[in-house]
Tab-separated table of C-alpha atoms in Angstrom:
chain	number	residue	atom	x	y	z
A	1	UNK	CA	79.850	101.829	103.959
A	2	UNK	CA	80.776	105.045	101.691
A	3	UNK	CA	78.682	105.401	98.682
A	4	UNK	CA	81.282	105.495	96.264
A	5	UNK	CA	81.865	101.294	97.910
A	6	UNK	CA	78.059	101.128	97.196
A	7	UNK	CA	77.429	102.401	93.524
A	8	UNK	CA	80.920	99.986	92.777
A	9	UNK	CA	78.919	96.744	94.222
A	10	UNK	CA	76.239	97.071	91.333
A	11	UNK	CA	75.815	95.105	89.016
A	12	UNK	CA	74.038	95.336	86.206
A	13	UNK	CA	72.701	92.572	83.663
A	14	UNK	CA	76.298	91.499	81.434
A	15	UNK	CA	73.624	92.524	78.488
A	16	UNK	CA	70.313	94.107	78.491
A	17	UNK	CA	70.297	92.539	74.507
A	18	UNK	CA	67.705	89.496	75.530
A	19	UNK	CA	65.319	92.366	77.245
A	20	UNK	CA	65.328	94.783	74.202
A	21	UNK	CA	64.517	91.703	72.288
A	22	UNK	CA	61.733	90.627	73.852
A	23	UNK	CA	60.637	94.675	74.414
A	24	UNK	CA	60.471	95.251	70.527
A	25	UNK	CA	58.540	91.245	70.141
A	26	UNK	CA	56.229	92.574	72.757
A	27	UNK	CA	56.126	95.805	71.073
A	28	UNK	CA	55.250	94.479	67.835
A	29	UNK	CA	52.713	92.113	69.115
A	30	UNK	CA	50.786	94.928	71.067
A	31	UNK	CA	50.865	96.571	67.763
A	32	UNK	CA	49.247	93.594	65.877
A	33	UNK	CA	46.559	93.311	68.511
A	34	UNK	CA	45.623	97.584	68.307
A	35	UNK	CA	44.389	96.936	64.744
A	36	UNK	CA	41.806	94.432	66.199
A	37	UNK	CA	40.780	96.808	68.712
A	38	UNK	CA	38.327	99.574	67.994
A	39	UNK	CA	38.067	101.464	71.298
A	40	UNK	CA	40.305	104.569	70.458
A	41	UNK	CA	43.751	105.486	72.794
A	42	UNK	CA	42.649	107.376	75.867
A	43	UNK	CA	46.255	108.666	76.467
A	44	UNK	CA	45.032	111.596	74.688
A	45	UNK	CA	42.522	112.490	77.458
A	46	UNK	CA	45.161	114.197	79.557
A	47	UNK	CA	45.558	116.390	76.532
A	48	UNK	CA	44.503	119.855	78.111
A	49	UNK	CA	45.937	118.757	81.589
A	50	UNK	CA	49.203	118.158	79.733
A	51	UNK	CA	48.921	121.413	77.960
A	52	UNK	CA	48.022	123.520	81.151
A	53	UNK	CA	50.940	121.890	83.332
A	54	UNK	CA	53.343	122.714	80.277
A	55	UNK	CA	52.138	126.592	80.434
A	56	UNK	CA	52.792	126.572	84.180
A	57	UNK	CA	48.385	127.228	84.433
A	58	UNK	CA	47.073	124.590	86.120
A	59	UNK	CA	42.923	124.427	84.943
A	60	UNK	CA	42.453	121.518	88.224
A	61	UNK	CA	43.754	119.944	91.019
A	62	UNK	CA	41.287	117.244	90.812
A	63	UNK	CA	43.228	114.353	88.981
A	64	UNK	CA	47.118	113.697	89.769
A	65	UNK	CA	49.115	114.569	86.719
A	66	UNK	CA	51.177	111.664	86.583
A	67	UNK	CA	50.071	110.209	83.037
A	68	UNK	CA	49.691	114.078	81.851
A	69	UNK	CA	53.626	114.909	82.894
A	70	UNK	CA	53.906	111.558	81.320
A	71	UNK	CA	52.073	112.780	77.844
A	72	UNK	CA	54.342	116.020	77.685
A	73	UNK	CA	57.059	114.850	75.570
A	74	UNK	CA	54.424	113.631	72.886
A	75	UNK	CA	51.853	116.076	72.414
A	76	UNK	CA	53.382	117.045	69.087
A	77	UNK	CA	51.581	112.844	67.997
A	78	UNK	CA	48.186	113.764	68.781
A	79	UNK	CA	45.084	113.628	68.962
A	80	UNK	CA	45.401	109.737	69.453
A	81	UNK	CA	48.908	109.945	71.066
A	82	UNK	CA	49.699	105.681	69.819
A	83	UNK	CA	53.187	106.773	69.518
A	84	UNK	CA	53.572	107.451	73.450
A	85	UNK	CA	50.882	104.005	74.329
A	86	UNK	CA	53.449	102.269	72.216
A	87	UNK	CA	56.946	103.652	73.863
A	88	UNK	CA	55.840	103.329	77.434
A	89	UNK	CA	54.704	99.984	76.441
A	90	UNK	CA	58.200	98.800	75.166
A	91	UNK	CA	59.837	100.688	78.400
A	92	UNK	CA	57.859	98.301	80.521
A	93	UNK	CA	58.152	95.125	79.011
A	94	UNK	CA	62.180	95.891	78.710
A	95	UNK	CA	62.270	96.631	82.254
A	96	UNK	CA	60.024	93.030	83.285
A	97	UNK	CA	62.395	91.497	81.147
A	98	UNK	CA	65.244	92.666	82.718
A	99	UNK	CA	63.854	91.928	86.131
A	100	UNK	CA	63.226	88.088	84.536
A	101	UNK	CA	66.941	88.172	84.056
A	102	UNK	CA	67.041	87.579	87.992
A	103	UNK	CA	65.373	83.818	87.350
A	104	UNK	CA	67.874	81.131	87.098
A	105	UNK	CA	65.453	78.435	86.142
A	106	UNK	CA	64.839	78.387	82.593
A	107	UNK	CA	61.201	77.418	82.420
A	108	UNK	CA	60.182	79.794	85.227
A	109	UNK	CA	61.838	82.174	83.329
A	110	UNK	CA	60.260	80.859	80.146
A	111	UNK	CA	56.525	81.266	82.183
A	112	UNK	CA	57.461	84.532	83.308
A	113	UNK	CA	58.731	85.965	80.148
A	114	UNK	CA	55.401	84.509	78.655
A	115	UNK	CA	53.024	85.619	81.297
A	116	UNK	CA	53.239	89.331	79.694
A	117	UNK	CA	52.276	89.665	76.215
A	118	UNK	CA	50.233	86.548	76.352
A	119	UNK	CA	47.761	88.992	78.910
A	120	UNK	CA	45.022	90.015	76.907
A	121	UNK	CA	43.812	92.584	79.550
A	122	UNK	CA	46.460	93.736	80.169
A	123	UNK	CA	47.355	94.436	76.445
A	124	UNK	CA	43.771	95.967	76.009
A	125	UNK	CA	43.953	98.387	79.197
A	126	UNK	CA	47.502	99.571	77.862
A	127	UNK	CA	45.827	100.648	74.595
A	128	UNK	CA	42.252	101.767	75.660
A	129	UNK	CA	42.476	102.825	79.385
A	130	UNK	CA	43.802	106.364	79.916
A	131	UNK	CA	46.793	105.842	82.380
A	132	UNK	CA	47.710	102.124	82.578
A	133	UNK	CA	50.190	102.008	80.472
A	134	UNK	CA	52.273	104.987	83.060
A	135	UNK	CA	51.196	102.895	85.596
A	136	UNK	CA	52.446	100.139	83.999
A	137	UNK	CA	55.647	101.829	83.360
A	138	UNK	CA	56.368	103.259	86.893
A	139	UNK	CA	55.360	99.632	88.447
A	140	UNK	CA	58.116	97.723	85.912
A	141	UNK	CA	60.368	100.731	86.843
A	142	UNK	CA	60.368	100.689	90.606
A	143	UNK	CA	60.237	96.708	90.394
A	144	UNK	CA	63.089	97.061	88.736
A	145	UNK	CA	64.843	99.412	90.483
A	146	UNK	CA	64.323	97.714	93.570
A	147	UNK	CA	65.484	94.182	92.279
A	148	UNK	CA	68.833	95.749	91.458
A	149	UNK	CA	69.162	97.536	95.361
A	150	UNK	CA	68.033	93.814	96.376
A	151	UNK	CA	70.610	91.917	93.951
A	152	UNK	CA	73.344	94.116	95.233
A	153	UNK	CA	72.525	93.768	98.847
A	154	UNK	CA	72.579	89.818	98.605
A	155	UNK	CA	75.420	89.926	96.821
């Protein structure tokens, strides 16, 4: 099968309007729930590593620099860097809910649209913990991208 055959046979959602939705509602409520929390972001600890990678002298090797590549476009919004917790956050919650697009059952869908902001960990380890929100990111990402390759080779 050519690729040009391929790239024709995907489909994407009709409208990714339900999944920007619920990205900006889960968004706003991880907003909400940072006031309550008085752990500072840790995004800002790959600060330097960001820095060093961006003048082409790396200072380690010791730590991958995932979440610091990751930091690069927002180092101008430091020291606390909320801005980038707060964007990767609504990339990955726009990507689950595009992947709960798949589920034809509305209350499954209902339970798995839930399941993510009503986390309270989770929530807390996207503000506070120094990567998991990138991981969070690349996991909805991949998951996603690999639902559509799956979707398109049922179909």
């Amino acid at each position: 099968m050519s690729i040009k055959k391929k790239l024709s046979n995907i489909r994407f959602p009709a409208s990714s309007t339900p999944a920007v939705i619920y990205a900006i509602l889960c968004t706003f409520l991880l907003i909400i729930v940072s006031n309550f929390v008085d752990l500072p972001y840790l995004f800002g600890n790959w600060e330097v590593k960001a820095k060093s990678i961006l003048s082409f002298s790396l200072i380690d090797n010791y730590y991958p620099p995932g979440a610091a590549i990751a930091l690069i476009p927002f180092l101008w919004a430091g020291p606390e860097y909320s801005i980038g917790v707060f964007f990767y956050y609504f990339l990955s919650c726009y990507f689950y809910g595009q992947i709960c697009e798949i589920i034809k059952n509305s209350k499954y869908k209902t339970l798995a649209l839930l399941a993510l902001p009503l986390n309270p960990y989770l929530s807390w380890l996207c503000l506070t913990s120094a990567d998991q929100v990138v991981e969070l990111f690349f996991l909805m990402l991949f998951s996603y991208a690999l639902t559509i390759r799956t979707t398109c080779n049922l179909s």
